Amino acid sequence: MSTYRVAQVAAAGGPFEVVEREVPQPGPGHVRVAVDACGICHSDAFFVNAGLPGVTFPVVPGHEIAGRIEEQGDGVRERGWQVGDRVAVGWFGGSCGHCTPCRQGDFVVCQNLKVPGWAYDGGFAEAVIAPADALARIPDALAATDAGPMACAGVTTFHGLRRSSARPGDLVAVLGIGGLGHLGVQYAAAMGFETVAIARGGEKAELAKQLGAHHYVDSTADTSVADALQSLGGAKVVLATAGNAEAITATVDGLSHRGELVVIGASPDPMGISPVQLITGGRVVRGHPSGTAQDVQDTMAFSALHGIRPMVETVPLDQAGEAYQKMLSGAARFRMVLTTR
């Protein structure tokens, strides 16, 4: 093909438009990926609305990319990649390799992290140019529409849990059953945790059970979330996937002694946690930023092994605007995924 299509936003907060561009050639250390599917993440709104520094327009969002390598730049073959390989690219879209975190091997907190849709055009497109260090190999068992969301929503929940202090048999709570949380519940159960799902409304209890939760807590019930967790013995870990500071705060007193609150749901609002709440029980609060390409690959391998899949609604690329708005409205169940074929 001599041209390809992208769904772009021309100005901050503007509508999506599908336009044609000339096909780009990958430079050294880069590949061109033919995009088969790309998930729509709530974090895409940061770029669409210029909510982060350095965003330039037009913006092509999308950091849940699944596709195939169709062309390689110099030096990529030596890294073990071949044309035709199925690959995913997520929030971790490459690192600089020279900042202090990179020199310490902590690439996901690279000070110059290359997030698709921010550092370069993202996956709301028929093709993407990406650095080779961003590539994760997709297992044969996963369809592209399943692999895409695992490059952000999947790896963030999976890696957040496996890096936590919880061990098999521990009580682990997942706050929120949405794009992140519906995967978090599945991973927690598959990892051997006694899994609690927390969400608004009693009608989600059956879904929580289907996802593998052993317990369900309705955050709108008369009993507080913290009391409900303590009645179960206290949570060793709460994985907070809901982007709501008030809801996250409400879980802290539900932690066990030495319990850990792992925050992955993004919100600009402050959490109302007092030092006393943390000190008396020796509790820990930490943020968790997604994972590297290897972590994405680990996530997909674990998912294939345990039959874990995202719940997706697929939409063609030319309906990117409608799909994005459905995601923003909270009506998606649970991941909107754009397809190009």
mmCIF file of C-alpha atoms in Angstrom, residues 68-237:
data_model
loop_
_atom_site.group_PDB
_atom_site.id
_atom_site.type_symbol
_atom_site.label_atom_id
_atom_site.label_comp_id
_atom_site.label_asym_id
_atom_site.label_seq_id
_atom_site.Cartn_x
_atom_site.Cartn_y
_atom_site.Cartn_z
ATOM 1 C CA ARG A 68 2.114 -7.867 12.517
ATOM 2 C CA ILE A 69 5.587 -6.648 11.604
ATOM 3 C CA GLU A 70 5.485 -5.733 7.921
ATOM 4 C CA GLU A 71 8.808 -3.938 7.562
ATOM 5 C CA GLN A 72 11.973 -3.658 9.651
ATOM 6 C CA GLY A 73 14.651 -1.022 9.929
ATOM 7 C CA ASP A 74 18.352 -1.770 10.288
ATOM 8 C CA GLY A 75 19.360 -3.706 13.399
ATOM 9 C CA VAL A 76 15.966 -5.200 14.179
ATOM 10 C CA ARG A 77 16.504 -8.667 12.716
ATOM 11 C CA GLU A 78 19.513 -9.086 15.008
ATOM 12 C CA ARG A 79 17.155 -8.701 17.961
ATOM 13 C CA GLY A 80 15.214 -11.801 16.945
ATOM 14 C CA TRP A 81 12.283 -10.249 15.077
ATOM 15 C CA GLN A 82 11.057 -11.232 11.630
ATOM 16 C CA VAL A 83 8.588 -9.794 9.147
ATOM 17 C CA GLY A 84 5.244 -11.444 9.844
ATOM 18 C CA ASP A 85 5.742 -11.788 13.607
ATOM 19 C CA ARG A 86 2.596 -10.995 15.603
ATOM 20 C CA VAL A 87 3.370 -8.252 18.115
ATOM 21 C CA ALA A 88 1.730 -5.983 20.665
ATOM 22 C CA VAL A 89 2.766 -2.472 21.710
ATOM 23 C CA GLY A 90 1.355 -0.921 24.861
ATOM 24 C CA TRP A 91 1.729 2.103 27.144
ATOM 25 C CA PHE A 92 5.390 1.154 27.249
ATOM 26 C CA GLY A 93 6.266 2.223 23.733
ATOM 27 C CA GLY A 94 10.026 2.260 24.213
ATOM 28 C CA SER A 95 12.581 3.806 26.557
ATOM 29 C CA CYS A 96 15.534 6.131 26.115
ATOM 30 C CA GLY A 97 18.112 3.769 27.629
ATOM 31 C CA HIS A 98 20.231 6.520 29.159
ATOM 32 C CA CYS A 99 18.266 8.188 31.995
ATOM 33 C CA THR A 100 18.887 7.065 35.586
ATOM 34 C CA PRO A 101 15.866 4.703 35.793
ATOM 35 C CA CYS A 102 16.896 3.069 32.504
ATOM 36 C CA ARG A 103 20.493 2.699 33.681
ATOM 37 C CA GLN A 104 19.074 0.985 36.773
ATOM 38 C CA GLY A 105 17.023 -1.372 34.581
ATOM 39 C CA ASP A 106 13.680 0.196 35.579
ATOM 40 C CA PHE A 107 12.575 0.958 32.028
ATOM 41 C CA VAL A 108 8.849 1.466 32.649
ATOM 42 C CA VAL A 109 9.557 4.629 34.651
ATOM 43 C CA CYS A 110 11.962 5.957 32.015
ATOM 44 C CA GLN A 111 12.082 9.738 32.288
ATOM 45 C CA ASN A 112 11.636 9.904 28.501
ATOM 46 C CA LEU A 113 9.090 7.101 28.139
ATOM 47 C CA LYS A 114 7.801 6.793 24.556
ATOM 48 C CA VAL A 115 4.060 6.335 24.953
ATOM 49 C CA PRO A 116 2.264 5.703 21.623
ATOM 50 C CA GLY A 117 -0.088 8.576 20.887
ATOM 51 C CA TRP A 118 2.218 10.944 22.776
ATOM 52 C CA ALA A 119 5.806 10.337 21.674
ATOM 53 C CA TYR A 120 4.731 9.060 18.247
ATOM 54 C CA ASP A 121 1.543 8.228 16.353
ATOM 55 C CA GLY A 122 -0.488 5.559 18.097
ATOM 56 C CA GLY A 123 -2.608 2.631 17.027
ATOM 57 C CA PHE A 124 -5.817 4.311 15.856
ATOM 58 C CA ALA A 125 -4.412 3.587 12.428
ATOM 59 C CA GLU A 126 -3.707 0.902 9.846
ATOM 60 C CA ALA A 127 0.036 1.086 10.554
ATOM 61 C CA VAL A 128 2.396 2.224 13.318
ATOM 62 C CA ILE A 129 6.140 2.876 13.447
ATOM 63 C CA ALA A 130 7.466 1.636 16.800
ATOM 64 C CA PRO A 131 10.893 1.005 18.345
ATOM 65 C CA ALA A 132 11.907 -2.640 18.617
ATOM 66 C CA ASP A 133 12.236 -2.498 22.419
ATOM 67 C CA ALA A 134 8.471 -1.841 22.624
ATOM 68 C CA LEU A 135 7.517 -5.140 20.960
ATOM 69 C CA ALA A 136 5.881 -8.037 22.791
ATOM 70 C CA ARG A 137 5.297 -11.346 21.031
ATOM 71 C CA ILE A 138 1.636 -12.407 20.833
ATOM 72 C CA PRO A 139 0.925 -16.091 21.566
ATOM 73 C CA ASP A 140 -0.866 -18.052 18.866
ATOM 74 C CA ALA A 141 -3.777 -18.662 21.245
ATOM 75 C CA LEU A 142 -4.682 -14.965 21.456
ATOM 76 C CA ALA A 143 -6.658 -13.100 18.822
ATOM 77 C CA ALA A 144 -5.477 -9.576 18.035
ATOM 78 C CA THR A 145 -8.656 -8.144 19.583
ATOM 79 C CA ASP A 146 -7.746 -9.873 22.864
ATOM 80 C CA ALA A 147 -4.026 -9.087 22.731
ATOM 81 C CA GLY A 148 -4.436 -5.332 22.202
ATOM 82 C CA PRO A 149 -6.110 -4.553 25.537
ATOM 83 C CA MET A 150 -3.573 -6.735 27.343
ATOM 84 C CA ALA A 151 -0.798 -4.339 26.306
ATOM 85 C CA CYS A 152 -2.150 -1.754 28.765
ATOM 86 C CA ALA A 153 -5.206 -2.810 30.785
ATOM 87 C CA GLY A 154 -3.970 -6.387 31.047
ATOM 88 C CA VAL A 155 -0.337 -5.781 31.929
ATOM 89 C CA THR A 156 -1.197 -3.025 34.402
ATOM 90 C CA THR A 157 -3.463 -5.292 36.441
ATOM 91 C CA PHE A 158 -1.454 -8.508 36.023
ATOM 92 C CA HIS A 159 1.916 -6.938 36.778
ATOM 93 C CA GLY A 160 0.454 -4.829 39.569
ATOM 94 C CA LEU A 161 -0.739 -7.982 41.305
ATOM 95 C CA ARG A 162 2.379 -10.062 40.773
ATOM 96 C CA ARG A 163 4.595 -7.251 42.085
ATOM 97 C CA SER A 164 2.399 -6.800 45.159
ATOM 98 C CA SER A 165 3.045 -8.288 48.590
ATOM 99 C CA ALA A 166 0.142 -10.768 48.238
ATOM 100 C CA ARG A 167 0.814 -14.492 48.133
ATOM 101 C CA PRO A 168 -1.509 -17.360 47.099
ATOM 102 C CA GLY A 169 -4.281 -17.715 49.666
ATOM 103 C CA ASP A 170 -4.173 -14.067 50.732
ATOM 104 C CA LEU A 171 -7.296 -11.912 50.561
ATOM 105 C CA VAL A 172 -6.970 -9.532 47.604
ATOM 106 C CA ALA A 173 -9.597 -6.956 46.653
ATOM 107 C CA VAL A 174 -10.058 -5.399 43.221
ATOM 108 C CA LEU A 175 -11.777 -2.017 43.313
ATOM 109 C CA GLY A 176 -13.841 -1.495 40.183
ATOM 110 C CA ILE A 177 -15.169 -3.858 37.526
ATOM 111 C CA GLY A 178 -14.431 -1.924 34.361
ATOM 112 C CA GLY A 179 -11.861 -1.972 31.596
ATOM 113 C CA LEU A 180 -9.077 -2.676 34.092
ATOM 114 C CA GLY A 181 -10.967 -4.321 36.933
ATOM 115 C CA HIS A 182 -12.711 -7.055 34.947
ATOM 116 C CA LEU A 183 -9.245 -8.318 34.019
ATOM 117 C CA GLY A 184 -7.855 -7.721 37.512
ATOM 118 C CA VAL A 185 -10.485 -9.994 39.057
ATOM 119 C CA GLN A 186 -9.644 -12.775 36.597
ATOM 120 C CA TYR A 187 -5.908 -12.469 37.240
ATOM 121 C CA ALA A 188 -6.323 -12.360 41.016
ATOM 122 C CA ALA A 189 -8.391 -15.549 41.027
ATOM 123 C CA ALA A 190 -5.975 -17.327 38.650
ATOM 124 C CA MET A 191 -3.025 -16.356 40.873
ATOM 125 C CA GLY A 192 -4.602 -18.178 43.779
ATOM 126 C CA PHE A 193 -5.776 -15.183 45.806
ATOM 127 C CA GLU A 194 -9.019 -15.192 47.752
ATOM 128 C CA THR A 195 -10.539 -12.567 45.509
ATOM 129 C CA VAL A 196 -12.945 -9.774 46.442
ATOM 130 C CA ALA A 197 -14.556 -7.612 43.765
ATOM 131 C CA ILE A 198 -15.747 -4.151 44.809
ATOM 132 C CA ALA A 199 -18.148 -2.168 42.627
ATOM 133 C CA ARG A 200 -21.231 -0.003 42.749
ATOM 134 C CA GLY A 201 -24.589 -1.789 42.914
ATOM 135 C CA GLY A 202 -25.758 -5.275 43.724
ATOM 136 C CA GLU A 203 -26.440 -6.107 40.085
ATOM 137 C CA LYS A 204 -22.721 -6.609 39.432
ATOM 138 C CA ALA A 205 -22.410 -9.448 41.933
ATOM 139 C CA GLU A 206 -23.185 -12.148 39.373
ATOM 140 C CA LEU A 207 -20.652 -10.751 36.899
ATOM 141 C CA ALA A 208 -18.032 -10.680 39.635
ATOM 142 C CA LYS A 209 -18.710 -14.340 40.351
ATOM 143 C CA GLN A 210 -18.440 -15.219 36.656
ATOM 144 C CA LEU A 211 -15.057 -13.472 36.529
ATOM 145 C CA GLY A 212 -13.825 -15.629 39.408
ATOM 146 C CA ALA A 213 -14.416 -13.499 42.506
ATOM 147 C CA HIS A 214 -15.041 -15.377 45.753
ATOM 148 C CA HIS A 215 -16.737 -12.368 47.378
ATOM 149 C CA TYR A 216 -18.526 -9.250 46.214
ATOM 150 C CA VAL A 217 -18.768 -5.918 48.029
ATOM 151 C CA ASP A 218 -21.362 -3.362 46.953
ATOM 152 C CA SER A 219 -19.787 0.025 47.661
ATOM 153 C CA THR A 220 -23.251 1.645 47.810
ATOM 154 C CA ALA A 221 -24.496 -0.659 50.594
ATOM 155 C CA ASP A 222 -25.034 0.473 54.190
ATOM 156 C CA THR A 223 -21.921 -1.384 55.351
ATOM 157 C CA SER A 224 -18.776 0.535 54.448
ATOM 158 C CA VAL A 225 -16.254 -0.989 52.075
ATOM 159 C CA ALA A 226 -13.638 -0.965 54.824
ATOM 160 C CA ASP A 227 -15.919 -2.794 57.277
ATOM 161 C CA ALA A 228 -16.878 -5.327 54.613
ATOM 162 C CA LEU A 229 -13.209 -6.095 53.943
ATOM 163 C CA GLN A 230 -12.413 -6.345 57.639
ATOM 164 C CA SER A 231 -15.296 -8.782 58.109
ATOM 165 C CA LEU A 232 -13.439 -11.046 55.669
ATOM 166 C CA GLY A 233 -10.216 -10.712 57.650
ATOM 167 C CA GLY A 234 -8.769 -7.599 56.010
ATOM 168 C CA ALA A 235 -7.257 -7.340 52.544
ATOM 169 C CA LYS A 236 -3.566 -8.010 52.128
ATOM 170 C CA VAL A 237 -3.763 -6.006 48.893
#
